[in-house]
Amino acid sequence: MLDRLPFLVGLRYVRAKRRNHFISFISLTSMLGLMLGVAVLILVLSVMNGFDHELRTRILGMVPHTKIELSEGLVEWEALAERLIQRERVIGAAPYVEQQGMFSAAGRNQGAMVNGINPDWEDQVSIIGKHMRQGSLDDLVPGEWNVVLGSMLARQLGVGVGDYVTLLVPEASITPAGVFPRLKRFTVSGIFSVGADLDANLAYANIEDMQTLARLGNAVGGLRLELDDLFIAGSETQDIVNELGPGYRGTDWTASHGNLFQAIQMEKRMIALLLTVIIAVAAFNIVSTLVMVVTDKRADIAILRTIGATPRSIMGIFIVQGLAIGLIGIAVGVAVGILLALTVSDLISWFEATFGIQFLDAGVYFISDLPSQLQWDDVRDIVLAAFGLTFLSTLYPAWRAARVQPADVLRYE
């Protein structure tokens, strides 16, 4: 019976209506604080995971995981592509020609990177085909000088499908009349939108047209590779370059967008740390609750000691009581946090539609909606951290209760 004493008495103290309403209020506040802290932490981390996933999918779906180039250009690129696809970690390859330039239309100018692509190969390394708002990559026919623009780029130039744009490249052409910048007129055949800043500074043309414009002959600028795990891009790129030999060079996505994802991970860790402090404050409110309960129950503790309860059993009573308060708050917080994490995107959409407020302007931010991705590893870590803080907060009051001397208390009863 004495072995069950801590659980029986501790749970009874949780259920009992106390004469001291202030103690009940502090206990309820601690429970609500834990619930709120856990729920908010789950929600915020899920939203951060959602942003990370969306940026990774949209931006790195358009940006190559790695690029392999040769100093003088690749001529027999098909044979090299077939060879690289045989590697275990490479799942796709496609040729490209990159050309930095400035588009001009109707008096408006905008700089952009023009990617010369082969429409038949591009789906292996890019999601561009799935995000065409108008037109198709198949419209990029050699010799027709068609171009596909990002939605924001097209809007800034004030053009649509069927309109003409002029591309000025940073190379000069020498003619009998003098030195002139190189210009070429393109027809807008399509518009894509991935909901990121790439919509404002990226365009696609046929690779043969770009070879002609860049005067590369039959050579291409290089090969874009898609890997089964983008986080091994650095080591895989180095292995490929070492295998191909001198003259080849490789770059991976971390060179252009690595800082962005490092910043997201750092923000996630810092926000998690700050919100954990909220949980810690709520958990340590249990200290004040239990200290007041110990003071209120000194006579009960003394009686239990006189009938054979050990100091260890007395400690167990108040540890059980504190953990019960904490576990109720944590359980409710987990339930609320998971519910919010799974529905926050729909809730924000409803709120925007109802009140006409837009939280994330597509013209300002990479993403126009609020994504959320619940990860059970985060939920597990949050629960363990909250439970650990709650357990620590029960030790001091329980230790004080175990030091109560029955003779000193009952002398005045």
Short mmCIF file of C-alpha atoms in Angstrom, two decimals:
data_model
loop_
_atom_site.label_atom_id
_atom_site.label_comp_id
_atom_site.label_asym_id
_atom_site.label_seq_id
_atom_site.Cartn_x
_atom_site.Cartn_y
_atom_site.Cartn_z
CA MET A 1 0.00 0.00 0.00
CA LEU A 2 2.84 2.37 0.86
CA ASP A 3 4.42 1.70 -2.56
CA ARG A 4 1.28 3.10 -4.20
CA LEU A 5 1.06 6.01 -1.79
CA PRO A 6 2.81 8.65 -3.97
CA PHE A 7 0.48 8.00 -6.90
CA LEU A 8 -2.71 7.80 -4.89
CA VAL A 9 -2.08 10.89 -2.78
CA GLY A 10 -0.39 12.90 -5.54
CA LEU A 11 -3.29 12.38 -7.97
CA ARG A 12 -5.78 13.08 -5.17
CA TYR A 13 -4.11 16.44 -4.53
CA VAL A 14 -4.49 17.29 -8.22
CA ARG A 15 -8.22 16.52 -8.20
CA ALA A 16 -8.99 18.01 -4.79
CA LYS A 17 -10.63 21.43 -4.47
CA ARG A 18 -8.25 23.50 -2.39
CA ARG A 19 -9.29 25.90 0.28
CA ASN A 20 -6.65 28.30 -1.02
CA HIS A 21 -8.01 29.52 -4.33
CA PHE A 22 -4.76 31.31 -5.11
CA ILE A 23 -2.93 27.98 -5.23
CA SER A 24 -5.56 26.66 -7.63
CA PHE A 25 -5.15 29.75 -9.80
CA ILE A 26 -1.34 29.38 -9.95
CA SER A 27 -1.72 25.69 -10.80
CA LEU A 28 -4.16 26.49 -13.60
CA THR A 29 -1.87 29.24 -14.89
CA SER A 30 1.07 26.82 -15.02
CA MET A 31 -1.04 24.30 -16.90
CA LEU A 32 -2.25 26.91 -19.41
CA GLY A 33 1.26 28.29 -19.84
CA LEU A 34 2.61 24.85 -20.70
CA MET A 35 -0.27 24.23 -23.07
CA LEU A 36 0.24 27.56 -24.85
CA GLY A 37 4.02 27.21 -25.03
CA VAL A 38 3.92 23.68 -26.44
CA ALA A 39 1.15 24.51 -28.93
CA VAL A 40 2.87 27.66 -30.21
CA LEU A 41 6.25 25.92 -30.48
CA ILE A 42 4.75 23.08 -32.54
CA LEU A 43 2.92 25.56 -34.77
CA VAL A 44 5.90 27.86 -35.35
CA LEU A 45 8.32 25.02 -36.08
CA SER A 46 5.80 23.50 -38.50
CA VAL A 47 5.50 26.82 -40.34
CA MET A 48 9.31 27.13 -40.47
CA ASN A 49 9.48 23.58 -41.84
CA GLY A 50 6.86 24.55 -44.41
CA PHE A 51 8.85 27.56 -45.57
CA ASP A 52 12.01 25.46 -45.77
CA HIS A 53 10.22 22.78 -47.81
CA GLU A 54 8.56 25.27 -50.16
CA LEU A 55 11.76 27.17 -50.83
CA ARG A 56 13.68 23.95 -51.30
CA THR A 57 11.05 22.60 -53.69
CA ARG A 58 10.47 25.75 -55.70
CA ILE A 59 13.91 27.33 -55.82
CA LEU A 60 16.01 24.17 -55.91
CA GLY A 61 13.50 22.66 -58.33
CA MET A 62 14.60 25.38 -60.74
CA VAL A 63 18.23 25.76 -59.67
CA PRO A 64 20.49 22.83 -60.58
CA HIS A 65 21.79 20.71 -57.73
CA THR A 66 25.14 20.71 -59.49
CA LYS A 67 26.64 21.92 -62.77
CA ILE A 68 29.49 20.33 -64.68
CA GLU A 69 31.37 22.51 -67.17
CA LEU A 70 34.41 22.30 -69.43
CA SER A 71 36.61 25.30 -70.07
CA GLU A 72 36.12 25.24 -73.86
CA GLY A 73 32.51 24.04 -73.72
CA LEU A 74 31.01 20.55 -74.02
CA VAL A 75 30.59 19.20 -77.54
CA GLU A 76 29.81 15.52 -77.00
CA TRP A 77 27.51 16.29 -74.09
CA GLU A 78 25.04 13.45 -74.75
CA ALA A 79 27.69 10.78 -74.16
CA LEU A 80 28.80 12.53 -70.97
CA ALA A 81 25.20 12.85 -69.77
CA GLU A 82 24.56 9.14 -70.28
CA ARG A 83 27.78 8.37 -68.41
CA LEU A 84 26.91 10.55 -65.43
CA ILE A 85 23.35 9.21 -65.17
CA GLN A 86 24.89 5.80 -64.52
CA ARG A 87 26.18 7.12 -61.20
CA GLU A 88 24.22 5.95 -58.16
CA ARG A 89 23.33 9.41 -56.81
CA VAL A 90 22.59 11.14 -60.16
CA ILE A 91 18.96 10.84 -61.28
CA GLY A 92 18.88 13.31 -64.17
CA ALA A 93 21.00 15.39 -66.53
CA ALA A 94 20.31 18.12 -69.09
CA PRO A 95 22.45 20.49 -71.20
CA TYR A 96 22.30 24.26 -70.83
CA VAL A 97 23.69 27.51 -72.12
CA GLU A 98 23.52 30.47 -69.73
CA GLN A 99 23.55 34.05 -70.92
CA GLN A 100 23.19 37.12 -68.74
CA GLY A 101 21.43 39.94 -70.52
CA MET A 102 18.83 42.68 -70.41
CA PHE A 103 15.35 42.46 -71.89
CA SER A 104 13.72 45.50 -73.41
CA ALA A 105 10.11 46.01 -74.42
CA ALA A 106 8.00 49.12 -74.90
CA GLY A 107 10.60 51.34 -73.27
CA ARG A 108 10.98 49.10 -70.22
CA ASN A 109 14.24 47.35 -69.38
CA GLN A 110 14.93 44.48 -67.00
CA GLY A 111 18.02 42.32 -66.45
CA ALA A 112 17.63 38.55 -66.40
CA MET A 113 19.46 35.26 -66.77
CA VAL A 114 18.48 33.42 -69.95
CA ASN A 115 18.84 29.65 -69.83
CA GLY A 116 19.15 27.87 -73.14
CA ILE A 117 17.56 24.44 -72.62
CA ASN A 118 16.60 21.33 -74.53
CA PRO A 119 12.86 20.82 -73.82
CA ASP A 120 13.21 17.06 -74.26
CA TRP A 121 15.79 16.82 -71.44
CA GLU A 122 14.76 19.63 -69.10
CA ASP A 123 12.14 17.67 -67.12
CA GLN A 124 14.94 15.51 -65.70
CA VAL A 125 16.44 18.41 -63.74
CA SER A 126 13.76 21.09 -63.40
CA ILE A 127 10.15 21.59 -62.33
CA ILE A 128 9.65 24.42 -64.85
CA GLY A 129 7.33 22.28 -67.02
CA LYS A 130 4.91 21.87 -64.08
CA HIS A 131 4.68 25.60 -63.43
CA MET A 132 3.85 26.95 -66.86
CA ARG A 133 1.05 29.49 -66.49
CA GLN A 134 0.79 30.05 -70.25
CA GLY A 135 2.32 28.21 -73.19
CA SER A 136 4.61 25.19 -73.06
CA LEU A 137 8.30 24.38 -73.19
CA ASP A 138 7.59 22.50 -76.40
CA ASP A 139 7.07 25.91 -78.04
CA LEU A 140 10.82 26.52 -77.75
CA VAL A 141 11.50 25.32 -81.28
CA PRO A 142 15.00 25.82 -82.75
CA GLY A 143 15.19 28.78 -85.09
CA GLU A 144 11.92 30.39 -84.04
CA TRP A 145 13.60 32.46 -81.30
CA ASN A 146 10.88 31.98 -78.74
CA VAL A 147 11.38 32.74 -75.04
CA VAL A 148 9.58 31.78 -71.82
CA LEU A 149 9.56 34.49 -69.15
CA GLY A 150 8.92 34.43 -65.43
CA SER A 151 5.58 35.95 -64.44
CA MET A 152 7.10 38.90 -62.55
CA LEU A 153 9.60 39.53 -65.35
CA ALA A 154 6.79 39.60 -67.91
CA ARG A 155 4.79 41.95 -65.71
CA GLN A 156 7.75 44.30 -65.26
CA LEU A 157 8.26 44.39 -69.04
CA GLY A 158 4.54 44.73 -69.68
CA VAL A 159 4.41 41.85 -72.16
CA GLY A 160 2.38 38.70 -72.65
CA VAL A 161 2.35 35.66 -74.90
CA GLY A 162 2.81 36.70 -78.54
CA ASP A 163 4.60 39.96 -77.75
CA TYR A 164 8.16 40.74 -78.77
CA VAL A 165 11.08 41.43 -76.45
CA THR A 166 14.64 42.40 -77.33
CA LEU A 167 17.55 40.78 -75.54
CA LEU A 168 20.75 42.78 -75.21
CA VAL A 169 23.79 40.68 -74.24
CA PRO A 170 27.01 42.13 -72.75
CA GLU A 171 29.09 41.43 -75.85
CA ALA A 172 29.89 43.74 -78.72
CA SER A 173 29.57 43.10 -82.43
CA ILE A 174 32.11 44.78 -84.70
CA THR A 175 30.59 46.03 -87.97
CA PRO A 176 31.76 48.38 -90.73
CA ALA A 177 29.65 51.05 -89.07
CA GLY A 178 31.38 50.57 -85.72
CA VAL A 179 31.02 48.58 -82.50
CA PHE A 180 27.47 47.85 -81.46
CA PRO A 181 25.98 45.82 -78.60
CA ARG A 182 24.56 42.47 -79.63
CA LEU A 183 20.77 42.44 -79.82
CA LYS A 184 18.24 39.76 -80.66
CA ARG A 185 14.47 39.93 -80.83
CA PHE A 186 12.50 37.08 -79.21
CA THR A 187 8.81 36.20 -79.23
CA VAL A 188 7.26 35.49 -75.84
CA SER A 189 5.81 32.00 -76.17
CA GLY A 190 5.11 31.21 -72.52
CA ILE A 191 5.05 32.46 -68.94
CA PHE A 192 5.92 30.44 -65.83
CA SER A 193 5.40 31.09 -62.13
CA VAL A 194 7.00 29.23 -59.21
CA GLY A 195 6.16 31.82 -56.55
CA ALA A 196 9.78 32.79 -55.87
CA ASP A 197 12.21 35.52 -56.85
CA LEU A 198 13.22 33.45 -59.87
CA ASP A 199 10.00 34.66 -61.50
CA ALA A 200 11.59 38.10 -61.75
CA ASN A 201 15.01 37.29 -63.14
CA LEU A 202 14.87 34.06 -65.14
CA ALA A 203 13.92 33.23 -68.73
CA TYR A 204 14.20 30.16 -70.96
CA ALA A 205 15.00 29.83 -74.66
CA ASN A 206 15.91 26.96 -76.95
CA ILE A 207 19.47 25.79 -76.46
CA GLU A 208 20.28 25.91 -80.21
CA ASP A 209 19.16 29.52 -80.41
CA MET A 210 21.32 30.40 -77.41
CA GLN A 211 24.29 28.53 -78.94
CA THR A 212 23.95 30.74 -81.99
CA LEU A 213 23.59 33.89 -79.90
CA ALA A 214 26.58 32.99 -77.71
CA ARG A 215 28.61 31.82 -80.77
CA LEU A 216 29.36 28.43 -79.21
CA GLY A 217 28.91 26.36 -82.35
CA ASN A 218 27.95 22.80 -81.42
CA ALA A 219 29.17 23.16 -77.82
CA VAL A 220 26.95 23.70 -74.78
CA GLY A 221 27.81 25.57 -71.62
CA GLY A 222 27.63 22.48 -69.45
CA LEU A 223 25.40 19.85 -67.88
CA ARG A 224 22.92 20.36 -65.08
CA LEU A 225 22.56 17.36 -62.77
CA GLU A 226 19.75 16.32 -60.45
CA LEU A 227 20.78 14.30 -57.37
CA ASP A 228 18.70 12.03 -55.15
CA ASP A 229 19.83 14.05 -52.11
CA LEU A 230 20.60 17.73 -52.53
CA PHE A 231 22.65 17.81 -49.31
CA ILE A 232 25.37 15.63 -50.84
CA ALA A 233 25.79 18.00 -53.77
CA GLY A 234 29.17 19.31 -52.59
CA SER A 235 30.85 15.93 -52.17
CA GLU A 236 29.21 14.41 -55.26
CA THR A 237 30.27 17.34 -57.43
CA GLN A 238 33.85 16.99 -56.26
CA ASP A 239 33.83 13.23 -56.94
CA ILE A 240 32.51 13.79 -60.47
CA VAL A 241 35.11 16.44 -61.26
CA ASN A 242 37.89 14.22 -59.94
CA GLU A 243 36.63 11.33 -62.05
CA LEU A 244 36.33 13.38 -65.27
CA GLY A 245 39.84 14.79 -64.99
CA PRO A 246 41.57 18.09 -65.81
CA GLY A 247 39.64 20.88 -67.51
CA TYR A 248 36.31 20.05 -65.87
CA ARG A 249 34.89 22.14 -63.08
CA GLY A 250 31.76 21.83 -61.03
CA THR A 251 29.56 24.08 -58.87
CA ASP A 252 26.62 23.12 -56.68
CA TRP A 253 23.54 24.89 -55.37
CA THR A 254 25.19 25.94 -52.10
CA ALA A 255 27.28 28.48 -54.01
CA SER A 256 24.20 30.48 -55.05
CA HIS A 257 21.49 29.62 -52.50
CA GLY A 258 23.27 27.94 -49.59
CA ASN A 259 23.17 31.06 -47.40
CA LEU A 260 19.40 31.27 -47.74
CA PHE A 261 18.81 27.81 -46.33
CA GLN A 262 21.45 28.24 -43.63
CA ALA A 263 19.61 31.39 -42.55
CA ILE A 264 16.31 29.50 -42.38
CA GLN A 265 17.86 26.76 -40.23
CA MET A 266 19.44 29.35 -37.93
CA GLU A 267 16.12 31.19 -37.56
CA LYS A 268 14.38 27.91 -36.78
CA ARG A 269 16.87 27.09 -34.02
CA MET A 270 16.71 30.57 -32.50
CA ILE A 271 12.90 30.68 -32.53
CA ALA A 272 12.79 27.21 -30.97
CA LEU A 273 15.16 28.38 -28.22
CA LEU A 274 13.11 31.51 -27.50
CA LEU A 275 9.82 29.63 -27.37
CA THR A 276 11.38 26.95 -25.16
CA VAL A 277 12.01 29.74 -22.64
CA ILE A 278 8.24 30.30 -22.56
CA ILE A 279 7.76 26.62 -21.74
CA ALA A 280 10.45 26.88 -19.07
CA VAL A 281 8.72 29.84 -17.43
CA ALA A 282 5.41 27.95 -17.37
CA ALA A 283 7.10 24.81 -16.07
CA PHE A 284 8.86 26.60 -13.25
CA ASN A 285 5.57 28.19 -12.19
CA ILE A 286 4.90 24.68 -10.92
CA VAL A 287 7.67 25.33 -8.36
CA SER A 288 5.66 28.12 -6.72
CA THR A 289 2.48 26.05 -6.92
CA LEU A 290 4.04 23.05 -5.19
CA VAL A 291 5.87 25.14 -2.59
CA MET A 292 2.54 26.65 -1.52
CA VAL A 293 0.91 23.20 -1.55
CA VAL A 294 3.69 21.83 0.66
CA THR A 295 3.15 24.71 3.10
CA ASP A 296 -0.59 24.09 3.04
CA LYS A 297 -0.23 20.32 3.54
CA ARG A 298 2.39 20.27 6.31
CA ALA A 299 -0.02 18.64 8.73
CA ASP A 300 -0.93 15.94 6.20
CA ILE A 301 2.75 15.28 5.53
CA ALA A 302 3.45 14.93 9.26
CA ILE A 303 0.59 12.44 9.70
CA LEU A 304 1.79 10.37 6.73
CA ARG A 305 5.28 10.31 8.21
CA THR A 306 3.98 9.09 11.57
CA ILE A 307 2.18 6.14 9.98
CA GLY A 308 5.29 4.97 8.16
CA ALA A 309 5.69 7.02 4.98
CA THR A 310 9.34 7.52 4.06
CA PRO A 311 10.86 10.82 2.89
CA ARG A 312 11.18 9.19 -0.52
CA SER A 313 7.42 8.52 -0.60
CA ILE A 314 6.70 12.12 0.43
CA MET A 315 8.91 13.36 -2.40
CA GLY A 316 7.08 11.04 -4.78
CA ILE A 317 3.70 12.54 -3.84
CA PHE A 318 4.63 16.04 -4.91
CA ILE A 319 6.62 14.88 -7.94
CA VAL A 320 3.53 12.99 -9.11
CA GLN A 321 1.34 16.03 -8.47
CA GLY A 322 3.66 18.35 -10.42
CA LEU A 323 4.06 15.89 -13.28
CA ALA A 324 0.29 15.40 -13.47
CA ILE A 325 -0.21 19.16 -13.80
CA GLY A 326 2.54 19.33 -16.42
CA LEU A 327 1.39 16.31 -18.41
CA ILE A 328 -2.15 17.67 -18.68
CA GLY A 329 -0.82 20.96 -20.03
CA ILE A 330 1.61 19.22 -22.39
CA ALA A 331 -1.02 16.79 -23.70
CA VAL A 332 -3.53 19.54 -24.41
CA GLY A 333 -0.79 21.71 -25.95
CA VAL A 334 0.33 18.88 -28.24
CA ALA A 335 -3.25 18.28 -29.39
CA VAL A 336 -3.88 21.99 -30.03
CA GLY A 337 -0.48 22.47 -31.69
CA ILE A 338 -0.93 19.53 -34.06
CA LEU A 339 -4.45 20.69 -34.96
CA LEU A 340 -3.21 24.22 -35.71
CA ALA A 341 -0.19 22.96 -37.65
CA LEU A 342 -2.42 20.84 -39.88
CA THR A 343 -5.00 23.57 -40.49
CA VAL A 344 -3.10 26.89 -40.28
CA SER A 345 -2.85 27.25 -44.08
CA ASP A 346 -6.62 26.85 -44.48
CA LEU A 347 -7.30 29.14 -41.50
CA ILE A 348 -5.11 31.91 -42.94
CA SER A 349 -6.72 31.52 -46.38
CA TRP A 350 -10.18 31.79 -44.81
CA PHE A 351 -9.12 34.82 -42.78
CA GLU A 352 -7.68 36.55 -45.87
CA ALA A 353 -10.81 35.81 -47.91
CA THR A 354 -13.14 36.94 -45.12
CA PHE A 355 -11.43 40.17 -44.11
CA GLY A 356 -9.64 41.04 -47.35
CA ILE A 357 -6.20 41.05 -45.71
CA GLN A 358 -3.15 39.52 -47.37
CA PHE A 359 -0.44 38.45 -44.95
CA LEU A 360 2.21 37.59 -47.54
CA ASP A 361 2.27 39.73 -50.69
CA ALA A 362 3.54 37.71 -53.66
CA GLY A 363 5.21 40.86 -54.96
CA VAL A 364 7.32 41.14 -51.81
CA TYR A 365 7.82 37.64 -50.44
CA PHE A 366 9.01 34.41 -52.04
CA ILE A 367 5.80 32.64 -51.05
CA SER A 368 2.30 34.12 -51.07
CA ASP A 369 0.67 31.59 -48.73
CA LEU A 370 1.57 30.29 -45.27
CA PRO A 371 2.91 26.74 -45.61
CA SER A 372 3.04 24.25 -42.75
CA GLN A 373 4.75 20.89 -42.52
CA LEU A 374 4.34 18.94 -39.29
CA GLN A 375 7.36 16.81 -38.41
CA TRP A 376 6.88 14.21 -35.70
CA ASP A 377 10.53 14.46 -34.66
CA ASP A 378 9.88 18.08 -33.66
CA VAL A 379 6.80 17.06 -31.67
CA ARG A 380 8.80 14.38 -29.88
CA ASP A 381 11.61 16.79 -29.00
CA ILE A 382 9.15 19.41 -27.74
CA VAL A 383 7.34 16.89 -25.53
CA LEU A 384 10.60 15.56 -24.09
CA ALA A 385 11.90 19.08 -23.41
CA ALA A 386 8.65 20.17 -21.75
CA PHE A 387 8.47 16.97 -19.68
CA GLY A 388 12.10 17.36 -18.60
CA LEU A 389 11.57 20.97 -17.50
CA THR A 390 8.42 19.98 -15.63
CA PHE A 391 10.23 17.18 -13.81
CA LEU A 392 13.06 19.50 -12.79
CA SER A 393 10.55 22.02 -11.45
CA THR A 394 9.09 19.41 -9.06
CA LEU A 395 12.36 18.42 -7.37
CA TYR A 396 12.87 21.38 -5.03
CA PRO A 397 9.31 21.48 -3.61
CA ALA A 398 9.33 17.68 -3.21
CA TRP A 399 12.68 17.87 -1.41
CA ARG A 400 11.28 20.51 0.97
CA ALA A 401 8.26 18.32 1.67
CA ALA A 402 10.52 15.35 2.51
CA ARG A 403 12.38 17.48 5.09
CA VAL A 404 9.24 18.32 7.08
CA GLN A 405 9.68 17.05 10.65
CA PRO A 406 6.49 15.51 12.07
CA ALA A 407 7.31 16.52 15.66
CA ASP A 408 7.72 20.19 14.77
CA VAL A 409 4.42 20.27 12.91
CA LEU A 410 2.21 18.21 15.26
CA ARG A 411 3.46 20.04 18.34
CA TYR A 412 1.14 22.92 17.52
CA GLU A 413 -1.81 20.90 16.21
#
